[in-house]
Short mmCIF file of N, CA and C in Angstrom, two decimals:
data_model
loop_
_atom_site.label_atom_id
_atom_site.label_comp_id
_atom_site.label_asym_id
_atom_site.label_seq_id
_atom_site.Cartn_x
_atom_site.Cartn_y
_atom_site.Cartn_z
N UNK G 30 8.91 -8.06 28.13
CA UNK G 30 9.60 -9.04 27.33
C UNK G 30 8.64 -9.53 26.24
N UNK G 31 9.17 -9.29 24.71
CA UNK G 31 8.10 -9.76 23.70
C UNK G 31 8.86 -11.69 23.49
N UNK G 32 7.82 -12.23 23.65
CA UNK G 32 7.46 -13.28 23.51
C UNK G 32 7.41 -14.28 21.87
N UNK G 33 6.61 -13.12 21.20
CA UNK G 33 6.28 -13.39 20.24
C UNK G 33 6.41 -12.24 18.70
N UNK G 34 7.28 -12.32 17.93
CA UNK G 34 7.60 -11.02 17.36
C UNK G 34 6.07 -11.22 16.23
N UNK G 35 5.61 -9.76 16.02
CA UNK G 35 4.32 -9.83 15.06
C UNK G 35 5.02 -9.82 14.07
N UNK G 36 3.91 -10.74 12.82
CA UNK G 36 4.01 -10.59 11.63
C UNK G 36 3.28 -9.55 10.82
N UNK G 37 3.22 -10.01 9.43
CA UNK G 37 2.25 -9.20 8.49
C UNK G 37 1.45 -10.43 8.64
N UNK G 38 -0.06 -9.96 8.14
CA UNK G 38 -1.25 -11.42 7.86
C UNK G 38 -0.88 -12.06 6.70
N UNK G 39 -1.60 -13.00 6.26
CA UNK G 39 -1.35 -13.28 5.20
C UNK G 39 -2.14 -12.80 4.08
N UNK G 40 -3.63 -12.00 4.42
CA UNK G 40 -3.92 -11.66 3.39
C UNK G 40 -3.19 -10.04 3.40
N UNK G 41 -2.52 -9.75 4.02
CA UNK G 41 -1.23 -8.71 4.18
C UNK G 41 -0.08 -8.79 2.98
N UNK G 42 0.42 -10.34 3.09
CA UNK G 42 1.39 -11.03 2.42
C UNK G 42 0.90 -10.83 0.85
N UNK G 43 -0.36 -11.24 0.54
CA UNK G 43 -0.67 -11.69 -0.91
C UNK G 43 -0.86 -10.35 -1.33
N UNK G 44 -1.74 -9.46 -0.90
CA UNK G 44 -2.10 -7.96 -1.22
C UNK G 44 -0.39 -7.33 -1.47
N UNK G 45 0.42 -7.45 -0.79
CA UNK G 45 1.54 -6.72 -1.14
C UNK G 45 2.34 -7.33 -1.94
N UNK G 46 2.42 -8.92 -2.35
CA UNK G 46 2.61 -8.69 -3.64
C UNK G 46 1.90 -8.82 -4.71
N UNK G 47 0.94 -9.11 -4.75
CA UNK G 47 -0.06 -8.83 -5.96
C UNK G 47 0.60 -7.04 -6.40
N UNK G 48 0.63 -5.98 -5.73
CA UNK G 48 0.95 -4.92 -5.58
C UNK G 48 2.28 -4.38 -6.54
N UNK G 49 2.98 -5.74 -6.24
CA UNK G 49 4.45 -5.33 -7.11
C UNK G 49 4.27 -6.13 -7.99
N UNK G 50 3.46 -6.73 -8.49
CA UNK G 50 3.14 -7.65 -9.61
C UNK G 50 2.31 -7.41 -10.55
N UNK G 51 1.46 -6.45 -10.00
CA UNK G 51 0.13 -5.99 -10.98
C UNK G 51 -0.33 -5.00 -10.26
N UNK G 52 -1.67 -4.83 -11.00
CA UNK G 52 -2.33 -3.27 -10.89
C UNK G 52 -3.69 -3.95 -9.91
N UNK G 53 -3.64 -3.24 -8.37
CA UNK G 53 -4.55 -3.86 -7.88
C UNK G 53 -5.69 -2.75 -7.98
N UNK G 54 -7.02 -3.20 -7.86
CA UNK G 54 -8.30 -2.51 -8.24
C UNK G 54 -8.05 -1.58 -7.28
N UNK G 55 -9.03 -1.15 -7.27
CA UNK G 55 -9.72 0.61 -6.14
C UNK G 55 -9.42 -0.14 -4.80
N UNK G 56 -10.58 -1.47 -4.91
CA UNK G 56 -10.87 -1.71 -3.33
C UNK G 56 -9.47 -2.57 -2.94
N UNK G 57 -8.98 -3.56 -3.57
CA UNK G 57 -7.82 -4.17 -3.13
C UNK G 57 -6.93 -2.84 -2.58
N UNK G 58 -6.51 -1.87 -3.45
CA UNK G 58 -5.29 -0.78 -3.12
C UNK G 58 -5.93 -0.48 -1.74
N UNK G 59 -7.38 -0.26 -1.20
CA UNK G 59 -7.63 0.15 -0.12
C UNK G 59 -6.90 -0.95 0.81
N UNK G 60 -7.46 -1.49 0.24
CA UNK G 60 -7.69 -3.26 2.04
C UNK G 60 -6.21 -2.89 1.69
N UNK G 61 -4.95 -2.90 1.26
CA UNK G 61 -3.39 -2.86 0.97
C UNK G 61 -2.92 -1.38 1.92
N UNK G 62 -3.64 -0.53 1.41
CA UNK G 62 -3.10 0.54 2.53
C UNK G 62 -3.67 0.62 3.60
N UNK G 63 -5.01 0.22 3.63
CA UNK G 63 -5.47 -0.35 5.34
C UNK G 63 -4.22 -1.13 6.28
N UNK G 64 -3.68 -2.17 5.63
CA UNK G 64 -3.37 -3.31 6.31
C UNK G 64 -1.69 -2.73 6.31
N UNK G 65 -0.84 -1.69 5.82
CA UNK G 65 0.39 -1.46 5.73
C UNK G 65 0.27 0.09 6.89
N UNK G 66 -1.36 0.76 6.86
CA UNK G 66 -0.78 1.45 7.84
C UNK G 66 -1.32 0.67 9.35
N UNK G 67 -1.86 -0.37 9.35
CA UNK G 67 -2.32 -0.84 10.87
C UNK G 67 -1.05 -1.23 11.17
N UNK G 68 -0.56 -2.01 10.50
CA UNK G 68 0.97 -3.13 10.44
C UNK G 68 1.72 -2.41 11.06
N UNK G 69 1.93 -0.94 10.39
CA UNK G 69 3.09 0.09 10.78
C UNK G 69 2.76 0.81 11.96
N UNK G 70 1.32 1.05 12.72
CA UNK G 70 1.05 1.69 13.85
C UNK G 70 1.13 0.61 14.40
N UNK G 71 0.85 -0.79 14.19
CA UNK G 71 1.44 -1.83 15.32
C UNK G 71 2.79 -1.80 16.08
N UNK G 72 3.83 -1.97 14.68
CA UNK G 72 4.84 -1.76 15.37
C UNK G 72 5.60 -1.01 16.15
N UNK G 73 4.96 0.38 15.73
CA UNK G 73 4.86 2.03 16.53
C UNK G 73 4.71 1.69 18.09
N UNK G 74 3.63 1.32 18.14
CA UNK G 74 3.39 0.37 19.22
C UNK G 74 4.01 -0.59 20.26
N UNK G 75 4.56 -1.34 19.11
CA UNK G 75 5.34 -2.50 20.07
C UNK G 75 6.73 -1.68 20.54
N UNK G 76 7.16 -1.08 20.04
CA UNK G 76 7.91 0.04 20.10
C UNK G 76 8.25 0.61 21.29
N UNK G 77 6.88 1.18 21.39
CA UNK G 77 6.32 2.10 22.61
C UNK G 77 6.43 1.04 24.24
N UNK G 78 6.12 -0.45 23.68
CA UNK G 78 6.29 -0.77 24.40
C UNK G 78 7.42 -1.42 25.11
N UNK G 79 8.47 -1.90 24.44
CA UNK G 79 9.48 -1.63 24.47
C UNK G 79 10.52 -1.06 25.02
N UNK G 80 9.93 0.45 25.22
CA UNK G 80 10.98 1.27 25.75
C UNK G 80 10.44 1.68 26.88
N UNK G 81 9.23 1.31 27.08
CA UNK G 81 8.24 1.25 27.99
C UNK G 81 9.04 0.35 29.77
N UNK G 82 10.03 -0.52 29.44
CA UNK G 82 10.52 -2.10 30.14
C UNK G 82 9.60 -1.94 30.96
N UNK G 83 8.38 -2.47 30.79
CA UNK G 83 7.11 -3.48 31.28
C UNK G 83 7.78 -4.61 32.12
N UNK G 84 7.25 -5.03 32.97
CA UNK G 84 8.11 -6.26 33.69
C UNK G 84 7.11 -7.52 32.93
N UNK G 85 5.80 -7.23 32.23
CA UNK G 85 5.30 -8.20 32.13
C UNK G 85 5.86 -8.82 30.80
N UNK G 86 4.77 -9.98 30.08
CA UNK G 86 5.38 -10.63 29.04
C UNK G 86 3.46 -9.90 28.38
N UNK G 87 4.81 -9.54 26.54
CA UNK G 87 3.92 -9.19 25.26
C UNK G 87 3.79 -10.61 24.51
N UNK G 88 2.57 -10.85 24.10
CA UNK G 88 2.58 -11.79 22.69
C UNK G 88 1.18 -11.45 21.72
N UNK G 89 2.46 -10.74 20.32
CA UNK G 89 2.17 -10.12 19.42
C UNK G 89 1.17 -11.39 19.16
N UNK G 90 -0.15 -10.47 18.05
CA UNK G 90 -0.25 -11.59 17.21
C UNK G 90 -1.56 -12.47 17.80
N UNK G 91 -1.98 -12.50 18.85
CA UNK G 91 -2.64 -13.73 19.70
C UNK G 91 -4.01 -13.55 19.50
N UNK G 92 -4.78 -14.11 19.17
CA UNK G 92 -6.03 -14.09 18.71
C UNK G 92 -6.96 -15.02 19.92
N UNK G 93 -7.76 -14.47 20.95
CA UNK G 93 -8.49 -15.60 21.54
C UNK G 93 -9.92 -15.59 21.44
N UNK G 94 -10.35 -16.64 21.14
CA UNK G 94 -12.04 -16.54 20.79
C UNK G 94 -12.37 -17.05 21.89
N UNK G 95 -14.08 -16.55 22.47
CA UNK G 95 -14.94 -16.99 23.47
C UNK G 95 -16.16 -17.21 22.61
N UNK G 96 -16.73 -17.93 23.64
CA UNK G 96 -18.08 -18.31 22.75
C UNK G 96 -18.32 -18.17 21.22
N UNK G 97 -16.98 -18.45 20.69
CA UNK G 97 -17.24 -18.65 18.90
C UNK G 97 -17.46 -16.87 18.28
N UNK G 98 -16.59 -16.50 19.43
CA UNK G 98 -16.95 -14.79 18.62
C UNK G 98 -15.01 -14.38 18.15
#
């Protein structure tokens, strides 16, 4: 059971439209297709899990820090 549906990041958000708005440099177009194919093997993913019926609970998205790492 997903819990929590994933988003895009937000520096996900701004890179894609800067994208349809203008001409992004070398390295921006990279970090932009970095972050559209992780996004898209994520959801590949959640997918997988999905059809997977896991009895447990998914939550996309969750970030936990220890000792400030």
């Amino acid at each position: 059971m997903i819990l929590k549906e994933r988003t895009k990041s937000v520096s996900h958000l701004v890179l894609e439209s800067l994208n349809h708005h203008t001409a992004l440099s070398s390295v921006e177009r990279s970090q932009y297709e970095n972050q559209v194919k992780g996004f898209t093997g994520n959801l590949k993913f959640d997918r997988l899990l999905e059809e997977a019926q896991l009895s447990g609970l998914i939550i996309n998205d969750l970030l936990l820090n220890t000792r400030d790492t």
